């Protein structure tokens, strides 16, 4: 048998390393990466994480409570699941409520390019979270997952906004019942936010670009 | 004229030509290896073959015919009719049977004196104790995930005080006319994880294309796979090897394709798309498996220098004539598996976690001001996000050994947002 061990010892001498292997279970590559991602999150006031099992950081829930835009006043939760293949594979993200949104289907599947075709291992959880936030500020009708909601948004933004409100209150839109997601949010009492909702793409877009600037990573698109 | 095959056969003659190579003194082998009475490395090496498919069949045959006597093989798959063109250890009446079992039985029948032990299961079903028994691991796999798993397992197994814990890993891979052979000496040379960016990511289709306007037959199949299955859940969980499940997807995809006037959805395309089947050519498999087994033979016998310490990667391309290039892939310092191997860290077991964290600020090797810290199974303290900080805060005042249950030789992982590119792994040593 090849004398591999003597090579290792020689290499160690050269590196002057005192690498010591433990007998206990080792931290996996995915765990280490998620730990790193989590400690670098920038959540802001509209987002909160919950860990059903704090020792299992590969599974958590993110709550988003938008304080502006069409979905202002709602509270939406998403499950995040990272496999041991993370970050080679994107996180699996699902909305836990049935909501009326062009880019989220009734099963909770989310259409965000970086969760699928544009995922790269250099992206991180922060990029995904910023992307989700963006979906609530700028629902995108051009490539929908919920076709009816997209059609609605395309035809009349006012109509769409009314339907979003109805759905968030637990009402039905076009015969389809939705989950109640309203919370008593401070900005809910700001008529200003309600009114600007639809036509404020410029401002919201700018916020998003700033997020992106900090991220300095791939482009995020809300895709259907 | 009839010849009685049982008479006059000298068993040693069977291996005469192989032994000629092995027993001739050269610049690379030592006296013990060529001596007639010395221990036979091939008799003593127990070798593990992972995968009994296109590459695996070739490898089992090659290893047995190269004189390896004790071979184990793991494969979780059963034989499909589409395997028969190249997985030559299987016959039509074997369809549906375990690949590992049929392949083992065939080679044992063909090659006298070899013992092959089949394992019809996943590699993840075994732990380090199982992998410890082998001297060499050789992989003919079709999945990146399985490669990463066995690679991480072998790297983590290396114990500095035990030379036997280091297992050379030989990895073969093919796709159509192309292939590669790599040799990894875990912790010494670049591991599979170091080379991860060589894999082109699988082209994914935007979910909205699947949901709204498919353009290709594959879009219809992916729609059935990802969206329709989830909505209708015809079976509790999708088994990609169950023909009934694939048939369900095929029919769904076909309906959708007809709706959008897209031709080309077939049962085999459905199976191929869902299982992400990679094109396989018998001769490419034979070349790559042959190269892998040569490396195994050279590592075991030292008859010639193997891939590994210098050049460690052989790429092969048979698309236009034959092109091969053998080169040295470099180890990555920041490799998630082998790059940041744990360093020993002396701590007082009676310290509180807070004292440990504070010590990182002054530790010359770390200098961390906002460390977050975990073990494999426990979140000890996370500075962020707030919900996790709050639940782990009570740990700060607990003692390492008695309060948190940390033990000697425990591995801990430490990260700090100030160093986004760094993470630290330490092995606890109690003082």
XYZ file of C-alpha atoms in Angstrom:
655
model
C 0.000 0.000 0.000
C 1.154 3.488 -0.875
C 2.796 5.291 2.022
C 0.195 8.031 2.256
C 0.515 8.479 5.968
C 4.158 9.410 5.880
C 3.285 12.000 3.251
C 0.658 13.427 5.556
C 3.099 13.650 8.428
C 5.626 15.381 6.209
C 3.023 17.824 4.995
C 1.949 18.555 8.560
C 5.507 19.215 9.552
C 5.790 21.611 6.643
C 2.563 23.396 7.537
C 3.441 23.291 11.207
C -0.198 22.491 11.715
C -1.570 20.718 14.719
C -4.829 19.620 13.172
C -6.628 17.442 15.615
C -9.516 15.271 14.593
C -12.299 14.952 17.110
C -14.310 11.919 17.927
C -17.574 13.799 18.230
C -19.883 14.611 15.356
C -18.538 17.360 13.168
C -20.335 20.466 12.098
C -21.504 19.949 8.502
C -20.671 22.310 5.658
C -24.346 23.293 5.317
C -24.699 24.027 9.034
C -21.589 26.155 9.041
C -22.750 28.137 6.032
C -26.242 28.707 7.488
C -24.713 29.776 10.801
C -22.649 32.299 8.885
C -25.635 33.470 6.814
C -27.798 33.910 9.913
C -25.258 35.959 11.803
C -25.011 38.269 8.780
C -28.754 38.787 8.218
C -30.099 42.301 8.109
C -33.747 41.956 8.993
C -35.088 45.441 9.541
C -38.271 46.147 11.463
C -40.639 44.323 9.118
C -39.102 40.881 9.431
C -38.695 38.405 12.221
C -37.383 34.868 12.406
C -38.745 32.024 14.520
C -36.886 28.786 15.162
C -39.255 25.940 16.118
C -36.143 24.019 17.238
C -33.314 26.447 18.026
C -30.774 23.621 17.693
C -31.871 22.965 14.108
C -30.835 26.092 12.240
C -31.509 24.476 8.852
C -35.242 24.999 9.454
C -36.874 28.248 10.431
C -39.842 30.486 9.791
C -39.601 34.059 8.550
C -42.466 36.448 9.265
C -42.831 39.490 7.006
C -45.128 42.351 7.999
C -44.870 44.879 5.152
C -45.190 48.478 6.356
C -45.925 49.893 2.940
C -47.292 48.832 -0.415
C -50.349 46.800 -1.333
C -49.756 44.175 1.337
C -49.290 46.661 4.180
C -51.040 45.448 7.314
C -50.620 41.756 6.620
C -48.366 39.241 8.308
C -46.985 36.499 6.077
C -44.886 33.594 7.228
C -42.496 31.543 5.115
C -40.856 28.250 5.992
C -37.182 28.026 5.117
C -35.573 24.645 4.695
C -31.926 24.184 3.791
C -30.722 20.705 2.810
C -27.254 19.376 3.626
C -26.495 20.377 0.051
C -26.883 24.089 0.839
C -25.516 26.380 -0.601
C -25.067 24.195 -3.663
C -28.863 23.999 -3.703
C -31.137 26.975 -2.973
C -33.200 27.043 0.226
C -36.720 25.662 -0.071
C -39.106 28.479 0.759
C -42.877 28.237 1.142
C -45.564 30.666 2.198
C -47.628 29.150 5.010
C -50.769 31.135 4.222
C -53.030 30.929 1.210
C -52.652 34.424 -0.207
C -53.697 36.392 -3.274
C -50.435 37.250 -5.011
C -49.394 36.974 -8.676
C -46.061 35.384 -7.801
C -47.159 33.017 -5.029
C -49.489 30.153 -5.820
C -52.268 28.785 -3.642
C -49.960 26.029 -2.367
C -47.492 28.627 -1.103
C -44.883 28.087 -3.811
C -42.922 31.229 -4.497
C -41.698 32.317 -7.884
C -38.532 34.218 -7.300
C -35.729 33.754 -9.818
C -32.998 33.382 -7.204
C -34.890 30.522 -5.556
C -34.630 28.518 -8.736
C -32.917 29.175 -12.028
C -30.697 32.045 -10.888
C -29.572 30.589 -7.554
C -25.809 30.596 -7.059
C -23.860 29.403 -4.052
C -22.474 32.924 -3.557
C -25.994 34.131 -2.797
C -27.104 33.870 0.810
C -30.180 33.902 3.012
C -30.140 37.682 3.102
C -30.524 37.848 -0.673
C -33.542 35.524 -0.486
C -35.122 37.511 2.322
C -34.647 40.804 0.468
C -36.159 39.125 -2.600
C -39.252 38.023 -0.666
C -39.696 41.495 0.762
C -39.508 42.886 -2.739
C -42.320 40.586 -3.910
C -44.679 42.273 -1.454
C -43.637 45.739 -2.542
C -43.642 45.016 -6.254
C -45.833 42.093 -7.250
C -44.963 41.250 -10.830
C -47.762 40.539 -13.288
C -45.687 39.712 -16.326
C -44.669 36.163 -15.362
C -47.317 34.936 -12.972
C -47.720 31.837 -10.851
C -51.267 32.813 -9.883
C -52.617 33.734 -13.302
C -55.889 35.257 -12.098
C -54.189 37.580 -9.660
C -51.742 38.639 -12.368
C -54.513 39.314 -14.864
C -56.307 41.313 -12.208
C -53.190 43.401 -11.495
C -52.587 43.984 -15.205
C -56.111 45.198 -15.866
C -56.616 47.506 -12.922
C -54.260 48.187 -10.104
C -57.113 49.680 -8.028
C -59.211 46.597 -8.472
C -56.267 44.406 -7.609
C -55.586 46.429 -4.469
C -59.216 45.997 -3.357
C -59.006 42.264 -3.951
C -55.743 42.031 -2.012
C -57.425 43.817 0.904
C -60.400 41.464 0.737
C -58.168 38.404 0.629
C -56.004 39.629 3.495
C -59.127 40.027 5.608
C -59.959 36.364 5.047
C -62.482 36.988 2.292
C -62.995 35.302 -1.064
C -61.777 36.590 -4.402
C -63.475 35.129 -7.485
C -64.969 32.384 -5.346
C -61.626 31.386 -3.812
C -61.359 31.835 -0.029
C -58.050 33.171 1.368
C -56.430 33.094 4.790
C -56.835 36.039 7.110
C -53.417 37.634 7.533
C -54.242 41.099 8.941
C -52.493 42.283 12.096
C -52.805 45.513 14.022
C -49.821 47.152 12.502
C -48.832 50.714 13.331
C -48.745 51.884 9.763
C -52.136 50.348 9.187
C -53.517 53.557 10.637
C -51.581 55.669 8.184
C -53.957 56.440 5.334
C -50.953 57.883 3.528
C -49.389 54.483 3.047
C -52.645 52.981 1.902
C -53.117 55.582 -0.751
C -49.694 55.591 -2.228
C -49.679 51.797 -2.373
C -49.906 51.155 -6.073
C -48.256 54.089 -7.715
C -45.120 54.328 -5.679
C -42.925 51.991 -7.631
C -40.214 54.619 -7.900
C -39.720 54.976 -4.190
C -39.998 51.278 -3.463
C -37.781 50.418 -6.343
C -35.159 52.742 -4.963
C -35.316 51.096 -1.547
C -34.773 47.818 -3.186
C -31.816 49.008 -5.171
C -30.252 50.238 -1.985
C -30.682 46.804 -0.482
C -29.128 45.380 -3.558
C -26.253 47.804 -3.425
C -25.367 46.546 0.018
C -25.769 42.983 -1.070
C -23.574 43.400 -4.109
C -24.868 40.112 -5.435
C -26.861 38.949 -8.483
C -30.076 40.561 -9.598
C -33.309 39.662 -7.911
C -36.443 39.641 -9.974
C -39.928 38.964 -8.801
C -40.905 36.427 -11.393
C -44.141 34.572 -11.730
C -9.631 -34.221 -29.179
C -11.146 -33.571 -25.825
C -9.135 -31.800 -23.150
C -10.010 -32.253 -19.506
C -10.070 -28.739 -18.220
C -9.511 -29.861 -14.636
C -6.151 -31.436 -15.314
C -2.813 -29.769 -15.623
C -3.895 -26.228 -14.732
C -1.422 -24.380 -12.606
C -3.393 -21.821 -10.572
C -0.424 -19.475 -10.329
C -0.428 -19.209 -14.097
C -3.782 -17.494 -13.924
C -2.081 -14.375 -12.524
C 1.238 -14.733 -14.321
C 1.100 -11.564 -16.415
C -0.264 -9.394 -13.609
C 2.420 -10.693 -11.272
C 5.053 -9.934 -13.834
C 4.189 -6.257 -13.492
C 3.784 -6.404 -9.747
C 6.849 -8.430 -8.873
C 9.395 -6.678 -11.054
C 11.580 -4.314 -9.119
C 11.247 -0.752 -10.234
C 11.927 2.736 -8.936
C 8.615 2.965 -7.096
C 8.153 -0.285 -5.203
C 10.038 -1.674 -2.253
C 11.597 -5.051 -1.620
C 8.740 -6.199 0.570
C 6.259 -5.584 -2.203
C 8.022 -7.649 -4.822
C 9.179 -10.516 -2.658
C 7.418 -13.814 -3.293
C 6.902 -14.524 0.416
C 5.979 -11.000 1.505
C 2.399 -10.091 2.345
C 0.304 -9.653 -0.797
C -1.186 -6.147 -0.737
C -4.016 -7.247 -3.010
C -4.930 -10.054 -0.601
C -4.885 -7.590 2.269
C -6.685 -4.610 0.764
C -10.378 -4.509 1.316
C -11.822 -2.191 -1.311
C -15.229 -0.544 -1.446
C -16.966 0.134 -4.754
C -19.772 2.684 -4.551
C -22.270 2.254 -7.358
C -22.932 -0.872 -9.410
C -24.173 0.878 -12.534
C -22.358 1.741 -15.753
C -19.042 2.491 -14.054
C -19.605 0.095 -11.149
C -20.032 -3.006 -13.333
C -16.770 -2.226 -15.124
C -15.014 -1.497 -11.836
C -16.114 -4.734 -10.179
C -14.935 -6.725 -13.187
C -11.636 -4.828 -13.428
C -10.833 -5.037 -9.731
C -11.590 -8.747 -9.570
C -9.459 -9.344 -12.651
C -6.666 -7.199 -11.224
C -6.379 -9.518 -8.255
C -8.331 -7.746 -5.512
C -9.842 -10.485 -3.367
C -12.115 -8.720 -0.902
C -14.534 -6.272 -2.485
C -17.689 -4.671 -1.122
C -20.219 -2.879 -3.302
C -23.041 -0.502 -2.376
C -25.922 0.379 -4.667
C -29.492 1.232 -3.728
C -30.854 0.812 -7.274
C -32.618 -2.017 -9.029
C -31.945 -3.067 -12.607
C -33.908 -1.329 -15.356
C -34.207 -2.535 -18.945
C -32.384 0.615 -20.125
C -29.285 -0.457 -18.155
C -28.718 -3.628 -20.147
C -26.854 -2.123 -23.106
C -23.800 -1.237 -21.026
C -24.187 -2.693 -17.544
C -22.980 -6.010 -18.830
C -23.250 -7.956 -15.582
C -27.044 -7.842 -15.903
C -29.369 -9.902 -18.091
C -32.964 -9.360 -19.033
C -34.241 -11.780 -16.407
C -32.470 -9.657 -13.750
C -34.680 -6.604 -14.402
C -36.130 -5.444 -11.082
C -33.440 -7.137 -8.943
C -30.802 -5.382 -6.825
C -27.831 -4.145 -8.876
C -25.357 -4.781 -6.056
C -26.493 -8.364 -5.541
C -26.685 -9.411 -9.194
C -23.332 -7.775 -10.043
C -21.596 -9.440 -7.081
C -22.936 -12.871 -7.902
C -21.927 -12.573 -11.562
C -18.335 -11.496 -10.929
C -17.821 -14.063 -8.171
C -18.958 -16.772 -10.556
C -16.627 -15.550 -13.276
C -13.465 -14.825 -11.265
C -12.142 -17.564 -9.068
C -11.239 -16.698 -5.491
C -12.815 -13.239 -5.240
C -15.288 -12.443 -2.490
C -17.751 -9.634 -3.209
C -20.149 -8.455 -0.517
C -23.193 -6.585 -1.846
C -25.067 -3.885 0.079
C -28.431 -3.024 -1.373
C -28.870 0.334 0.364
C -27.822 3.965 0.448
C -24.296 5.051 1.391
C -25.901 7.221 4.076
C -27.222 4.088 5.796
C -23.696 3.328 7.013
C -21.579 5.258 9.469
C -17.846 5.712 9.983
C -17.493 2.301 11.626
C -18.483 0.675 8.352
C -16.222 2.795 6.148
C -13.301 2.249 8.522
C -12.851 -1.372 7.411
C -11.715 -0.475 3.872
C -8.291 0.516 2.554
C -9.545 2.175 -0.645
C -12.884 3.629 -1.720
C -13.688 3.823 -5.425
C -16.785 5.597 -6.712
C -18.786 5.197 -9.894
C -21.615 7.542 -9.008
C -24.084 9.617 -10.961
C -24.927 12.139 -8.277
C -23.037 15.114 -6.889
C -24.840 14.786 -3.593
C -23.582 11.242 -2.979
C -20.039 12.257 -3.920
C -20.134 15.151 -1.486
C -21.474 12.896 1.242
C -18.819 10.201 0.935
C -16.127 12.866 0.517
C -17.142 14.701 3.700
C -17.389 11.385 5.548
C -13.900 10.279 4.513
C -12.352 13.685 5.272
C -13.964 13.787 8.701
C -12.847 10.244 9.475
C -9.174 11.118 9.359
C -7.819 10.803 12.875
C -4.355 12.204 13.362
C -3.329 9.426 15.649
C -4.443 6.601 13.377
C -2.846 6.048 9.950
C -5.538 3.520 9.044
C -8.196 6.214 9.236
C -7.043 7.769 5.966
C -8.751 6.182 2.965
C -7.789 7.135 -0.593
C -10.873 8.072 -2.594
C -10.949 7.381 -6.330
C -13.797 9.063 -8.162
C -14.869 8.336 -11.716
C -17.527 10.214 -13.652
C -18.820 10.218 -17.200
C -21.286 12.175 -19.270
C -21.700 11.093 -22.854
C -18.278 11.133 -24.524
C -16.567 12.895 -21.616
C -15.261 11.660 -18.328
C -12.865 12.170 -15.465
C -10.841 10.284 -12.894
C -9.756 11.914 -9.664
C -7.823 10.677 -6.689
C -8.277 12.289 -3.284
C -6.110 11.628 -0.244
C -8.498 13.095 2.326
C -7.082 16.093 4.255
C -3.846 15.933 2.229
C -4.914 16.662 -1.334
C -7.890 18.667 -2.683
C -11.183 17.003 -1.865
C -14.361 16.771 -3.953
C -15.771 19.833 -2.172
C -12.685 21.855 -3.180
C -13.585 21.025 -6.800
C -17.300 21.709 -6.514
C -17.307 24.666 -8.862
C -16.268 22.367 -11.707
C -19.874 21.200 -11.878
C -22.074 23.292 -14.109
C -25.324 23.956 -12.257
C -28.301 22.128 -13.647
C -30.335 24.440 -15.842
C -33.564 25.159 -13.993
C -36.654 26.524 -15.694
C -38.443 29.485 -14.081
C -41.430 28.242 -12.098
C -43.651 30.751 -13.900
C -42.802 29.262 -17.307
C -43.889 25.894 -15.977
C -47.038 27.353 -14.465
C -48.124 29.486 -17.396
C -46.829 28.885 -20.891
C -44.633 25.808 -21.376
C -42.580 25.765 -24.575
C -40.838 22.408 -24.437
C -41.907 18.864 -23.573
C -39.589 19.037 -20.537
C -41.566 22.025 -19.234
C -44.747 19.927 -19.252
C -42.987 17.115 -17.406
C -41.524 19.469 -14.824
C -44.969 21.000 -14.406
C -46.428 17.557 -13.652
C -43.500 16.819 -11.337
C -43.392 20.071 -9.387
C -46.899 21.545 -9.539
C -49.487 18.883 -10.418
C -48.025 16.245 -8.102
C -48.092 18.680 -5.200
C -51.671 19.668 -5.835
C -53.106 16.212 -6.336
C -50.721 14.052 -4.305
C -51.728 10.787 -6.039
C -49.318 8.818 -3.806
C -48.005 9.767 -0.364
C -44.481 10.442 -1.651
C -42.870 10.393 -5.078
C -40.745 7.332 -5.785
C -38.860 8.055 -9.013
C -38.154 4.346 -9.475
C -41.792 3.299 -9.252
C -43.223 2.839 -12.776
C -46.712 3.608 -11.490
C -45.578 7.017 -10.245
C -43.720 7.815 -13.468
C -46.783 6.745 -15.466
C -48.929 9.164 -13.470
C -46.494 12.010 -14.231
C -46.261 10.960 -17.868
C -50.031 11.066 -18.355
C -50.318 14.444 -16.630
C -47.503 15.850 -18.736
C -48.987 14.427 -21.916
C -52.356 16.081 -21.242
C -50.689 19.381 -20.631
C -48.548 19.053 -23.736
C -51.641 18.374 -25.855
C -53.306 21.444 -24.370
C -50.401 23.589 -25.567
C -49.718 21.630 -28.784
C -46.251 20.547 -27.722
C -45.030 17.278 -29.245
C -42.425 14.988 -27.755
C -43.613 13.959 -24.282
C -42.829 10.261 -23.916
C -42.584 7.852 -21.015
C -38.804 7.638 -21.283
C -38.409 11.412 -21.543
C -40.548 11.726 -18.417
C -38.360 9.245 -16.603
C -35.209 10.939 -17.888
C -36.324 14.426 -16.917
C -37.618 13.512 -13.486
C -34.603 11.377 -12.593
C -32.184 13.769 -14.299
C -30.701 10.926 -16.314
C -27.305 11.676 -17.795
C -26.339 10.283 -21.217
C -24.174 7.201 -20.826
C -21.980 5.478 -23.388
C -20.553 2.031 -22.712
C -17.050 2.754 -23.988
C -16.646 6.016 -22.069
C -17.614 4.117 -18.927
C -15.102 1.405 -19.773
C -12.290 3.923 -20.255
C -12.983 5.849 -17.053
C -13.605 2.737 -14.955
C -10.388 1.271 -16.375
C -8.453 4.370 -15.384
C -9.972 4.368 -11.863
C -9.071 0.714 -11.332
C -5.510 1.286 -12.538
C -5.163 3.958 -9.882
C -6.512 1.535 -7.273
C -4.031 -1.109 -8.388
C -1.126 1.353 -8.268
C -2.121 2.696 -4.851
C -2.429 -0.807 -3.449
C 0.742 -2.285 -4.963
C 2.976 0.733 -5.646
C 3.814 -0.847 -8.999
C 3.815 2.646 -10.523
C 3.107 6.180 -9.290
C -0.593 6.921 -8.909
C -2.578 10.085 -9.363
C -2.767 11.984 -6.093
C 0.099 13.941 -4.655
C 1.138 15.725 -7.797
C -1.365 15.500 -10.591
C -4.693 14.439 -9.200
C -7.224 14.953 -11.969
C -7.446 13.210 -15.331
C -9.991 14.612 -17.759
C -10.987 12.701 -20.837
C -12.881 13.909 -23.893
C -13.714 11.527 -26.719
C -15.939 13.928 -28.645
C -13.374 14.544 -31.384
C -10.738 11.860 -31.489
C -9.296 11.454 -28.035
C -8.171 14.247 -25.770
C -6.961 13.785 -22.231
C -5.291 16.134 -19.839
C -3.928 15.272 -16.422
C -3.284 18.133 -14.052
C -2.994 19.208 -10.455
C -6.101 20.698 -8.957
C -5.248 22.971 -6.038
C -6.616 22.580 -2.544
C -8.935 25.386 -1.418
C -8.014 27.090 1.819
C -11.617 28.027 2.442
C -13.081 24.653 1.448
C -16.097 23.967 3.647
C -15.092 20.341 4.160
C -11.302 20.123 4.259
C -10.178 23.765 4.211
C -10.899 24.731 7.771
C -10.047 21.566 9.583
C -10.588 22.022 13.266
C -7.767 23.427 15.327
C -7.294 22.399 18.934
C -8.472 24.951 21.487
C -7.492 24.724 25.144
C -10.336 25.738 27.435
C -11.167 25.430 31.113
C -14.252 23.189 31.377
C -15.440 25.348 34.279
C -15.569 28.463 32.149
C -18.970 29.832 31.348
C -19.888 30.164 27.691
C -19.536 33.929 28.135
C -15.945 33.485 29.258
C -15.247 31.287 26.254
C -16.740 33.881 23.894
C -14.735 36.661 25.526
C -11.594 34.602 25.126
C -12.086 34.655 21.345
C -11.568 38.419 21.346
C -8.038 38.001 22.698
C -7.251 34.668 21.032
C -4.546 35.486 18.509
C -5.801 32.843 16.104
C -9.369 34.145 16.122
C -9.710 37.795 17.288
C -13.472 37.723 17.123
C -15.617 40.386 18.714
C -19.111 39.104 17.935
C -18.777 35.329 17.778
C -21.712 32.974 17.245
C -21.069 29.410 18.267
C -22.587 25.976 17.590
C -21.830 22.281 17.796
C -23.197 19.791 15.283
C -26.318 19.224 17.348
C -26.656 22.296 19.543
C -26.972 26.034 19.005
C -24.891 27.384 21.907
C -25.112 31.098 21.235
C -26.098 33.118 18.177
C -25.645 36.896 18.144
C -28.271 37.171 15.437
C -31.159 36.949 14.486
C -32.813 38.405 17.619
C -35.176 35.465 18.182
C -32.271 33.035 18.257
C -30.155 35.364 20.386
C -32.944 35.506 22.940
C -33.426 31.727 23.169
C -29.711 31.025 23.414
C -28.843 33.887 25.803
C -29.399 31.794 28.961
C -26.551 29.532 27.794
C -24.060 32.372 28.308
C -23.948 31.841 32.056
C -23.748 28.056 31.884
C -20.497 26.219 32.414
C -19.029 24.502 29.384
C -18.844 20.974 30.766
C -21.454 20.755 33.473
C -23.937 23.313 32.164
C -23.785 22.758 28.412
C -22.578 19.161 28.343
C -19.578 19.909 26.115
C -16.956 17.197 26.164
C -13.298 16.753 25.382
C -12.650 16.585 21.607
C -15.999 18.199 20.816
C -15.988 20.205 17.617
C -17.371 23.738 17.753
C -17.999 26.116 14.869
C -17.506 29.838 15.368
C -18.560 32.605 12.956
C -18.430 36.371 13.131
C -20.151 38.830 10.775
C -16.993 40.929 10.756
C -15.322 38.135 8.785
C -17.846 37.040 6.182
C -15.327 34.829 4.421
C -14.043 33.071 7.500
C -15.371 30.469 9.825
C -13.520 28.702 12.546
C -13.706 25.144 13.717
C -12.137 24.180 16.989
C -11.674 20.940 18.848
C -12.078 21.433 22.561
C -9.232 20.321 24.801
C -9.918 20.699 28.507
C -7.136 22.104 30.627
